Short mmCIF file of C-alpha atoms in Angstrom, two decimals:
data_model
loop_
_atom_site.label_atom_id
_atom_site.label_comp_id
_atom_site.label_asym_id
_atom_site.label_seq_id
_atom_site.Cartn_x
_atom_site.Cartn_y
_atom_site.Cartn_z
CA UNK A 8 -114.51 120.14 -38.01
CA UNK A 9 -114.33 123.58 -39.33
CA UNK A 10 -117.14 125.31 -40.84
CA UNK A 11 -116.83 126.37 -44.90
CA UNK A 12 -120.33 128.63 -45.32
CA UNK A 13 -121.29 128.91 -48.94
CA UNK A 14 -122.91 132.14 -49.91
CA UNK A 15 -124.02 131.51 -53.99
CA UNK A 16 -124.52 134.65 -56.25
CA UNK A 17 -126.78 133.38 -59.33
CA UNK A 18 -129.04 130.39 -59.79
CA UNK A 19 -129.37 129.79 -63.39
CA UNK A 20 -127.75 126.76 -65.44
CA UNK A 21 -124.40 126.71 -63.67
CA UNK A 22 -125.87 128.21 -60.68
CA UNK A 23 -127.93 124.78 -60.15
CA UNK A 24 -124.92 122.85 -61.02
CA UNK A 25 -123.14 123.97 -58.08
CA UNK A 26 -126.22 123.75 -55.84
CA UNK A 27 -126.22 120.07 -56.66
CA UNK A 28 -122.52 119.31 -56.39
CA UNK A 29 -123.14 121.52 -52.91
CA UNK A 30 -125.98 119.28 -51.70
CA UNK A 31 -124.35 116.03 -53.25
CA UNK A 32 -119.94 116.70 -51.91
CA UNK A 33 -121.01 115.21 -48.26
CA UNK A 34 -122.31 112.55 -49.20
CA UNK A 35 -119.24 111.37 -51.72
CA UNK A 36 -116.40 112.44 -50.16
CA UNK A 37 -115.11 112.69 -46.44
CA UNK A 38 -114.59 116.36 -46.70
CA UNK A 39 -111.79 117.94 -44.66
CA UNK A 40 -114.81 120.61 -43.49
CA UNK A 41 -118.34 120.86 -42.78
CA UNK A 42 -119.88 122.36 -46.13
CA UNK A 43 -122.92 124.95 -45.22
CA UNK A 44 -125.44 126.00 -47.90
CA UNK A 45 -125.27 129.69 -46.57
CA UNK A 46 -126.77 132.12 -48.34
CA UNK A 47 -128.48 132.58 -52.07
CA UNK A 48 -128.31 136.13 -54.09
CA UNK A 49 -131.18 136.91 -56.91
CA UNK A 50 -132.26 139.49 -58.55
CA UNK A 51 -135.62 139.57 -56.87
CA UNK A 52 -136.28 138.77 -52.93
CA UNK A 53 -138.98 136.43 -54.44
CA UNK A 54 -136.74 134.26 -56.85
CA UNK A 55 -133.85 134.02 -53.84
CA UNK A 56 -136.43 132.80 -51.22
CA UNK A 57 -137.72 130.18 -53.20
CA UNK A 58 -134.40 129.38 -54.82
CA UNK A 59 -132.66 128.94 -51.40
CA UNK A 60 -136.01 127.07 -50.04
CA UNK A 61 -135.64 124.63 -53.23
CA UNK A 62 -131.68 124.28 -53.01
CA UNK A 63 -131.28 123.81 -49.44
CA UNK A 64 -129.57 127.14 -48.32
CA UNK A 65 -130.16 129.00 -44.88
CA UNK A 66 -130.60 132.23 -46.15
CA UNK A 67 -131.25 134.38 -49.30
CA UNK A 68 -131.19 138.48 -50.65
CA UNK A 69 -131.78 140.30 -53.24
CA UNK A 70 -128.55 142.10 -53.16
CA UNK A 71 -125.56 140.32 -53.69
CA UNK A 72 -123.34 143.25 -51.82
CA UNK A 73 -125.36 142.09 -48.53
CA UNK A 74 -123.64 138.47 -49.66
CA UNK A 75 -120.15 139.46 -49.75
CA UNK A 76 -120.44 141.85 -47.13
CA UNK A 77 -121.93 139.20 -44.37
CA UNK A 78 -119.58 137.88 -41.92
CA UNK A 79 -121.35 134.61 -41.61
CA UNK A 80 -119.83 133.66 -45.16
CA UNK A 81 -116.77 132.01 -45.87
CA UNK A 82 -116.23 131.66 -49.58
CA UNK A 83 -118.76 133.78 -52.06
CA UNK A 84 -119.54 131.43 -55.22
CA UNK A 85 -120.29 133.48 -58.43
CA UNK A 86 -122.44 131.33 -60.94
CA UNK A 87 -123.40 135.38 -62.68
CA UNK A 88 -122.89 136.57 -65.88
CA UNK A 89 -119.60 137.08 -67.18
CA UNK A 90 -119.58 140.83 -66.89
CA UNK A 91 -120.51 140.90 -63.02
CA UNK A 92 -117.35 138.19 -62.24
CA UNK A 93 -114.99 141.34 -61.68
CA UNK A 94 -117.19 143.35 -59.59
CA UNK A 95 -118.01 140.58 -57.53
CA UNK A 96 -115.23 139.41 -56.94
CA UNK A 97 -113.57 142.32 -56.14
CA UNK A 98 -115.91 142.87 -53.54
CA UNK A 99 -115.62 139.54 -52.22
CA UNK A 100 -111.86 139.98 -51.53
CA UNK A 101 -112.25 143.41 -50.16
CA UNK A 102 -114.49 141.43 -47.57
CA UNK A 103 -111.86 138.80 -47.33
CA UNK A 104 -113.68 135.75 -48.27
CA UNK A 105 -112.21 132.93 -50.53
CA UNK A 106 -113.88 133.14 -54.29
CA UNK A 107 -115.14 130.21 -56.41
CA UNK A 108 -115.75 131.94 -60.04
CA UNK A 109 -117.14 130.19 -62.83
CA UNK A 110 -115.48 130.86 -66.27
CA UNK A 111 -114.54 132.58 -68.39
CA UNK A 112 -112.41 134.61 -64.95
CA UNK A 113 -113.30 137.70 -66.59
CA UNK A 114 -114.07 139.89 -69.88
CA UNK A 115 -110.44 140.32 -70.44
CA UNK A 116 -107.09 139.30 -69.36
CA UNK A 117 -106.00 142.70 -67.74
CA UNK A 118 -109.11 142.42 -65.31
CA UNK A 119 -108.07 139.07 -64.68
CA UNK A 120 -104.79 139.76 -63.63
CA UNK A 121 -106.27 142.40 -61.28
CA UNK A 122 -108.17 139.88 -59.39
CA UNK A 123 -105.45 137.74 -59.30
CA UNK A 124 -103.37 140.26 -57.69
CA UNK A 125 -105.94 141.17 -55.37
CA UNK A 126 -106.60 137.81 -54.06
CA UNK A 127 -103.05 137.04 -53.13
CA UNK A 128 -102.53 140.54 -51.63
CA UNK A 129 -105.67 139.44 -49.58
CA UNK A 130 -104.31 136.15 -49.08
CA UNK A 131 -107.57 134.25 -49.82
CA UNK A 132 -108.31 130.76 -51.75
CA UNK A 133 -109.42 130.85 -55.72
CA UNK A 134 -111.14 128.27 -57.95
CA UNK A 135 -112.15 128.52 -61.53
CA UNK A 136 -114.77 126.58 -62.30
CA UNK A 137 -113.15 124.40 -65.13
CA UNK A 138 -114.66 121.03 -64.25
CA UNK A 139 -113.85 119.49 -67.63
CA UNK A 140 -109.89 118.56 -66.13
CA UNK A 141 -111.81 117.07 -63.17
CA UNK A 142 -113.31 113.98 -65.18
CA UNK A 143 -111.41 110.34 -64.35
CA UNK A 144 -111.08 110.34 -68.17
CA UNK A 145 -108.81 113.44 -67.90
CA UNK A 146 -107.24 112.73 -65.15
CA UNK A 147 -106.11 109.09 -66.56
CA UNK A 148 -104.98 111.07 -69.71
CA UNK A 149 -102.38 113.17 -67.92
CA UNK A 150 -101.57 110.04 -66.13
CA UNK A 151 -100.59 108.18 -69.41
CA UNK A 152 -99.14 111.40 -70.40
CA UNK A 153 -96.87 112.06 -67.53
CA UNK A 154 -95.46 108.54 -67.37
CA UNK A 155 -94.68 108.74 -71.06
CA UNK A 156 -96.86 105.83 -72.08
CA UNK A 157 -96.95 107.48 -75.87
CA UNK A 158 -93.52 109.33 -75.27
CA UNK A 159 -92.52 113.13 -76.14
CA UNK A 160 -96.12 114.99 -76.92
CA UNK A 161 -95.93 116.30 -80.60
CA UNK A 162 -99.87 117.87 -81.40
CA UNK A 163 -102.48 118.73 -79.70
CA UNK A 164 -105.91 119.02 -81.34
CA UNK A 165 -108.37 120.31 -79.33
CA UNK A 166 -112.09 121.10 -79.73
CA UNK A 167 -115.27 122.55 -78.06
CA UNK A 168 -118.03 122.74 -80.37
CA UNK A 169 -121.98 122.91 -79.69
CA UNK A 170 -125.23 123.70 -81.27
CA UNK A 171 -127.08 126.06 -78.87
CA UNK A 172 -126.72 128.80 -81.23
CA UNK A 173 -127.15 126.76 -84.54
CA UNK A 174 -130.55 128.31 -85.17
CA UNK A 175 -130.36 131.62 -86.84
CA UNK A 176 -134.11 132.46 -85.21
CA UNK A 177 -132.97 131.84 -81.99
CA UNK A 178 -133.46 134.93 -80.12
CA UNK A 179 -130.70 137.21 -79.23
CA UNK A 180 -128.76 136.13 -75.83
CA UNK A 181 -126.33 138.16 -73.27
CA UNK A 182 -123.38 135.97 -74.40
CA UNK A 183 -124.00 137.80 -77.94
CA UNK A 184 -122.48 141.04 -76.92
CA UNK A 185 -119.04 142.32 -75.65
CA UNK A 186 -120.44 144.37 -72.99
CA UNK A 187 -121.70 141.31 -71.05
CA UNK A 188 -119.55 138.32 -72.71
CA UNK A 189 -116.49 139.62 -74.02
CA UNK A 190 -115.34 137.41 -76.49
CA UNK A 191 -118.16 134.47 -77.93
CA UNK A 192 -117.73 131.19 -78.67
CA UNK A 193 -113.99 131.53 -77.74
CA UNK A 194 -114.75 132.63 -74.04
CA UNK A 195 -117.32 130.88 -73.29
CA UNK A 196 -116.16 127.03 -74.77
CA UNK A 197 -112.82 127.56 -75.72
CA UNK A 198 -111.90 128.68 -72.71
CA UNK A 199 -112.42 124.68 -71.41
CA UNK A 200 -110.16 123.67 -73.76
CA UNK A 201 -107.54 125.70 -73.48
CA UNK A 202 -107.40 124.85 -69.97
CA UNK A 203 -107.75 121.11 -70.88
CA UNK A 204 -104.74 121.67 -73.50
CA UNK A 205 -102.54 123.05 -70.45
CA UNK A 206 -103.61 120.71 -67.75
CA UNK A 207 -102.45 117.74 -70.03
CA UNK A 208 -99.42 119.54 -72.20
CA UNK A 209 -98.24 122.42 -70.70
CA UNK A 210 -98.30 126.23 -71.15
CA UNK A 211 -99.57 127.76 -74.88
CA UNK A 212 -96.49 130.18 -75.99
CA UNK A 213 -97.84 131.10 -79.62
CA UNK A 214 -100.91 131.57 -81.36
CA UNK A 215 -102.50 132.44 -84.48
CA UNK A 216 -106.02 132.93 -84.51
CA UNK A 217 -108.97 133.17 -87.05
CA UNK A 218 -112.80 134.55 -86.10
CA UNK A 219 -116.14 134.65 -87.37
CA UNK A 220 -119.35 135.74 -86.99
CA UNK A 221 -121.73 133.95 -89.11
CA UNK A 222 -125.00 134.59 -87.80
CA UNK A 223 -124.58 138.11 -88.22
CA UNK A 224 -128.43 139.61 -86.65
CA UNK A 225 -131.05 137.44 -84.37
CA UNK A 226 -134.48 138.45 -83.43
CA UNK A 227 -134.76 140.44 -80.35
CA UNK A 228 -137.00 137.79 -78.68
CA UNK A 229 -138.48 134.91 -80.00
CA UNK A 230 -140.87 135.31 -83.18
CA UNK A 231 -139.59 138.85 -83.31
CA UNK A 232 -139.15 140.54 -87.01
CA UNK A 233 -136.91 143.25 -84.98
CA UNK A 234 -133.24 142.13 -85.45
CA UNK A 235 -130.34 142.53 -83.38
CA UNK A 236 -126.63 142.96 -84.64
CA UNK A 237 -124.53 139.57 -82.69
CA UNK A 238 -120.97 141.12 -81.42
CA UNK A 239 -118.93 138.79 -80.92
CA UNK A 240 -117.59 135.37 -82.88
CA UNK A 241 -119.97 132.32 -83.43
CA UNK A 242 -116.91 130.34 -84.42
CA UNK A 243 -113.10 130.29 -84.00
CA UNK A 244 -109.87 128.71 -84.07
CA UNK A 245 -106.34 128.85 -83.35
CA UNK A 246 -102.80 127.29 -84.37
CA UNK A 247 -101.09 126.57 -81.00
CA UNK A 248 -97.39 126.37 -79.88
CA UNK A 249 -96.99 124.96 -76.74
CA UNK A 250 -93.82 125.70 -74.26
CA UNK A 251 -92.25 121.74 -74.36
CA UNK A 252 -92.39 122.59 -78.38
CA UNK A 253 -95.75 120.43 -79.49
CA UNK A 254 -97.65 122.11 -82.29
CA UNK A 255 -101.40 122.16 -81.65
CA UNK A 256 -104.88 123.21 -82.97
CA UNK A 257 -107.80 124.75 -81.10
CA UNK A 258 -111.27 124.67 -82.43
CA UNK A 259 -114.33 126.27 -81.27
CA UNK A 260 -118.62 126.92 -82.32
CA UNK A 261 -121.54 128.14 -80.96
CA UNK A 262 -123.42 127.04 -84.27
CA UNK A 263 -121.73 123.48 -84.86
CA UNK A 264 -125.10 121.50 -85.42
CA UNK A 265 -125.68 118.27 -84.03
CA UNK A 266 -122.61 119.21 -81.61
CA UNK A 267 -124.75 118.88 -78.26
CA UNK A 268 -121.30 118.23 -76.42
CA UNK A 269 -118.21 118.44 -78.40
CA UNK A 270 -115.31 119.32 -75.89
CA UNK A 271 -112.53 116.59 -77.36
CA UNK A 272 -108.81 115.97 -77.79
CA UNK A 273 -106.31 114.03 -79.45
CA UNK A 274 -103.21 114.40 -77.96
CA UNK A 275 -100.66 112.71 -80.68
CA UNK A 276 -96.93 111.73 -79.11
CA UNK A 277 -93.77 110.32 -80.27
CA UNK A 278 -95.07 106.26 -79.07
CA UNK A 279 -98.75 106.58 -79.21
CA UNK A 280 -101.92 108.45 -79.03
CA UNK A 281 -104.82 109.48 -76.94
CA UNK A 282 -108.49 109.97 -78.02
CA UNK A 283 -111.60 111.43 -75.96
CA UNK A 284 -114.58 112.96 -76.30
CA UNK A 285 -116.89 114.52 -73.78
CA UNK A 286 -120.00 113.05 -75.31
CA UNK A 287 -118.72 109.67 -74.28
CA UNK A 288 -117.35 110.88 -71.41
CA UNK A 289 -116.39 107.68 -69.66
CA UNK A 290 -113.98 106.28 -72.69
CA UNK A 291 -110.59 106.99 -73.17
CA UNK A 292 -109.09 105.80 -76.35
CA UNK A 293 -105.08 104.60 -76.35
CA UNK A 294 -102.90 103.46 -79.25
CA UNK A 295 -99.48 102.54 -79.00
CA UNK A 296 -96.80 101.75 -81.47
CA UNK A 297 -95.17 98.77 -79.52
CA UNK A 298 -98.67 96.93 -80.00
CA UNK A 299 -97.84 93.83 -82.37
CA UNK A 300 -98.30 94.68 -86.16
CA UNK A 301 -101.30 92.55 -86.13
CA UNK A 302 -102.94 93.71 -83.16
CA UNK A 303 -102.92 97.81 -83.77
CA UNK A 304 -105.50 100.05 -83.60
CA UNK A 305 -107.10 102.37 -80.78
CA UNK A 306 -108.03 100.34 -77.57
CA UNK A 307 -111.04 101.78 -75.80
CA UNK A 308 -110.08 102.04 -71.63
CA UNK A 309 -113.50 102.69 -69.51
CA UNK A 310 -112.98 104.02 -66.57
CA UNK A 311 -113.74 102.69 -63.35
CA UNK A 312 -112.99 102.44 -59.84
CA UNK A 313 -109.25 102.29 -60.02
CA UNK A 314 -109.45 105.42 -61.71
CA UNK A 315 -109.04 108.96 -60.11
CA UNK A 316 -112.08 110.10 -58.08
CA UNK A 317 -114.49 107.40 -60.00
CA UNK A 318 -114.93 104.99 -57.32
CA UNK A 319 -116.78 107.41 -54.66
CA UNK A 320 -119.41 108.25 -57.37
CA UNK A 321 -119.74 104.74 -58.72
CA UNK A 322 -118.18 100.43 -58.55
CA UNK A 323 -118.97 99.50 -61.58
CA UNK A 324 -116.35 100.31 -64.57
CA UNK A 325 -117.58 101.64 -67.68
CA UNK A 326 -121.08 102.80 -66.01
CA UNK A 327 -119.64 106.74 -66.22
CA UNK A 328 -120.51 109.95 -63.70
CA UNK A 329 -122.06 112.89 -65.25
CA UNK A 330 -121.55 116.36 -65.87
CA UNK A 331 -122.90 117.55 -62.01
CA UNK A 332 -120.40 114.86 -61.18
CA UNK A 333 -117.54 116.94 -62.35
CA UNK A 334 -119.03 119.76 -60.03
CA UNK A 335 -119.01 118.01 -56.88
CA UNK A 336 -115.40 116.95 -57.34
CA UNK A 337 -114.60 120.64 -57.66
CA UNK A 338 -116.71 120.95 -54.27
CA UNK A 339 -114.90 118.55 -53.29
CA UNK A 340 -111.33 120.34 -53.86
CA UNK A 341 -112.85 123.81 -52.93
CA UNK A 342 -113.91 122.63 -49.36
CA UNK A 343 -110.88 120.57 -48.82
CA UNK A 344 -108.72 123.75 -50.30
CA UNK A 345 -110.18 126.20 -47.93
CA UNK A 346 -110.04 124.06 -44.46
CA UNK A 347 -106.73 122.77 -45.02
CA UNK A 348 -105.40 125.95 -46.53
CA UNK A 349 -104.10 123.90 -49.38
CA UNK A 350 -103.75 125.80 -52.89
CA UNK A 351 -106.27 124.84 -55.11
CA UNK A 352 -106.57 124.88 -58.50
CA UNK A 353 -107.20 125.81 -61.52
CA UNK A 354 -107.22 128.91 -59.42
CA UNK A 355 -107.58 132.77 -60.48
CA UNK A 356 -103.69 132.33 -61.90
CA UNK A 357 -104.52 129.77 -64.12
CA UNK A 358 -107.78 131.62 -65.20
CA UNK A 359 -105.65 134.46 -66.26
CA UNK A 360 -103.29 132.40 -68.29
CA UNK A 361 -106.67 131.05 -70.04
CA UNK A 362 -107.61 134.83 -70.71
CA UNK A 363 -104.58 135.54 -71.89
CA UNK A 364 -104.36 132.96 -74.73
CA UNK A 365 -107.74 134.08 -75.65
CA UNK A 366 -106.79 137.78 -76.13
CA UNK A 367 -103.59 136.91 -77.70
CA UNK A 368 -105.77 134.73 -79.96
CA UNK A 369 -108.24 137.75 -81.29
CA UNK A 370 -105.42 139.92 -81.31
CA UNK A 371 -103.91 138.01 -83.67
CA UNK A 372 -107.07 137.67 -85.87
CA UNK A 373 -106.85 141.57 -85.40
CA UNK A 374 -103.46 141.91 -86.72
CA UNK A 375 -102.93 138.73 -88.81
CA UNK A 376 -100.06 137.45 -87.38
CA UNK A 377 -98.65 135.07 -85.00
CA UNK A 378 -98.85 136.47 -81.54
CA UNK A 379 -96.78 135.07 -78.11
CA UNK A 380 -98.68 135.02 -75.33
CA UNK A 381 -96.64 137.12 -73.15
CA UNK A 382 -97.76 140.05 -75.60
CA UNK A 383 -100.75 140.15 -72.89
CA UNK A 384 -100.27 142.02 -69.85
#
């Protein structure tokens, strides 16, 4: 069985996510190749040695070049802020190694279409790490979807609301400013439902976008009186036009209080609807019109085994998998993806179409108008 050697750039919140999924994929799923827990980058030889002791890896550094560079790695895995995802990944491809980038791809959608050229001129595997579409829940939905079990899709209403930035003395945070985030809320939770809105209805053609910071200064640490201006949007949405014609809604906060996990849909067609939210993650809601008069209303479907990629986490229906869950089936696809030089996805592609929308939708808060998509380079 082929080797795939993981070499991991960043071990914070994500980064430990993937670490899990990497340590927990083997034991799930019969994986087309042997996953190895290469190599750790930090930002301090200290922090990498004991990262890579505590997460199982080989190997650590202190320089994430060393990582790319190293011919004992196979795919480099970038769990970094959003600012370094270019840069990295660049390099990465220069070295030719396959890249696993979390989201957003990049700060904007021209440097995402860069590494998406690069890539296939390189001819190595991509994966963007939006492990919302790879919950049983989701995958049912475009199931019901696809075999027209509520008919022609009409609206789309789409959410991903939190709370982590509810508190106006929160300190200030990296994801406040356009130099290291790019956009706010919009790239960094949006961004999961926009790619949920295209994995179950198809390509966004239009938008028309609104923005808003609210919390407009936050201390510069915690308990600080020095304040800090925030640069980018707390909260946003968007009016949607998809490609098959449905009209939609996107919705997005930083600072939606008691939102601890608020990614949801609705996806409203011709004979029935579709309900979900993230928060109760193994539900599904269905209602149909052909349902006798006397017996309508939403029926709640809990997935379980015979559901996509439930039964290797769990036997029991209606017991759920979790968030790290969603990680290891990405593993999963990204291990599978590289030995059997299959075409993964959502790949770099798809996380420049997400990019795009996102530009397209500040552009149009810029210019207050409608804006098509294909505006965006």
């Amino acid at each position: 069985m082929k080797e795939i050697r993981i070499g991991m750039i960043g071990t914070g919140y994500i980064g430990r996510a993937h670490a899990i999924a990497y340590a927990q994929a083997p034991t799930v799923f019969p994986l087309q190749g042997k996953l190895v827990r290469e190599m750790i980058a930090e930002i301090t030889p200290e922090l990498a040695q004991e990262r890579a002791k505590e997460m199982g890896f080989n190997r650590s550094t202190d320089d994430w070049r060393k990582l790319v560079a190293d011919p004992n790695i196979d795919v480099v895995d970038i769990c970094s802020p959003n600012f370094l995802h270019k840069e990295m990944a660049m390099e990465a491809i220069k070295h030719g190694k396959h890249v696993y980038c979390e989201k957003p791809l990049a700060l904007n959608s021209q440097d995402a279409k860069e590494m998406v050229e690069a890539a296939e001129k390189a001819g190595v595997k991509t994966l963007v790490g939006f492990n919302y579409m790879k919950n049983p829940t989701a995958q049912l939905a475009k199931q019901i979807i696809a075999n027209g079990e509520i008919g022609d899709v009409i609206h789309f209403y789409g959410t991903h609301n939190e709370d982590y930035m509810a508190d106006p003395k929160a300190p200030i945070h990296w994801h406040c400013f356009k130099e290291k985030a790019g956009l706010g809320a919009l790239g960094d939770l949006s961004a999961h439902i926009i790619n949920m809105a295209q994995f179950l209805v198809g390509d966004i053609e239009t938008v028309c976008g609104d923005m808003e910071i609210v919390i407009k200064q936050r201390p510069e640490k915690m308990g600080s009186s020095v304040m800090v201006t925030v640069e980018n949007e707390d909260q946003a949405h968007a009016m949607v036009r998809f490609a098959g014609g449905a009209m939609g809604v996107i919705e997005t906060s930083r600072i939606a209080s008691g939102r601890k996990m608020g990614l949801t849909y609705v996806v409203t067609g011709t004979k029935g609807t579709l309900s979900f939210t993230q928060e109760r993650m193994a539900e599904l809601k269905l209602y149909r019109h052909d349902e006798p008069s006397n017996r309508q209303g939403f029926k709640t479907i809990l997935v379980g085994p015979e559901h996509p990629d439930y039964a290797p986490f769990c036997n029991g229906a209606g017991h759920g998998i979790g968030f790290n869950d969603q990680k290891t089936v990405e593993v999963r696809d990204l291990i599978d993806g590289v030995a059997t030089n299959k075409k993964m996805w959502p790949d770099f592609e798809e996380g420049w179409k997400v990019s795009r929308i996102l530009d397209a939708i500040a552009l149009s808060y810029d210019e207050q108008r409608w804006v098509k998509v294909n505006e965006i380079n």
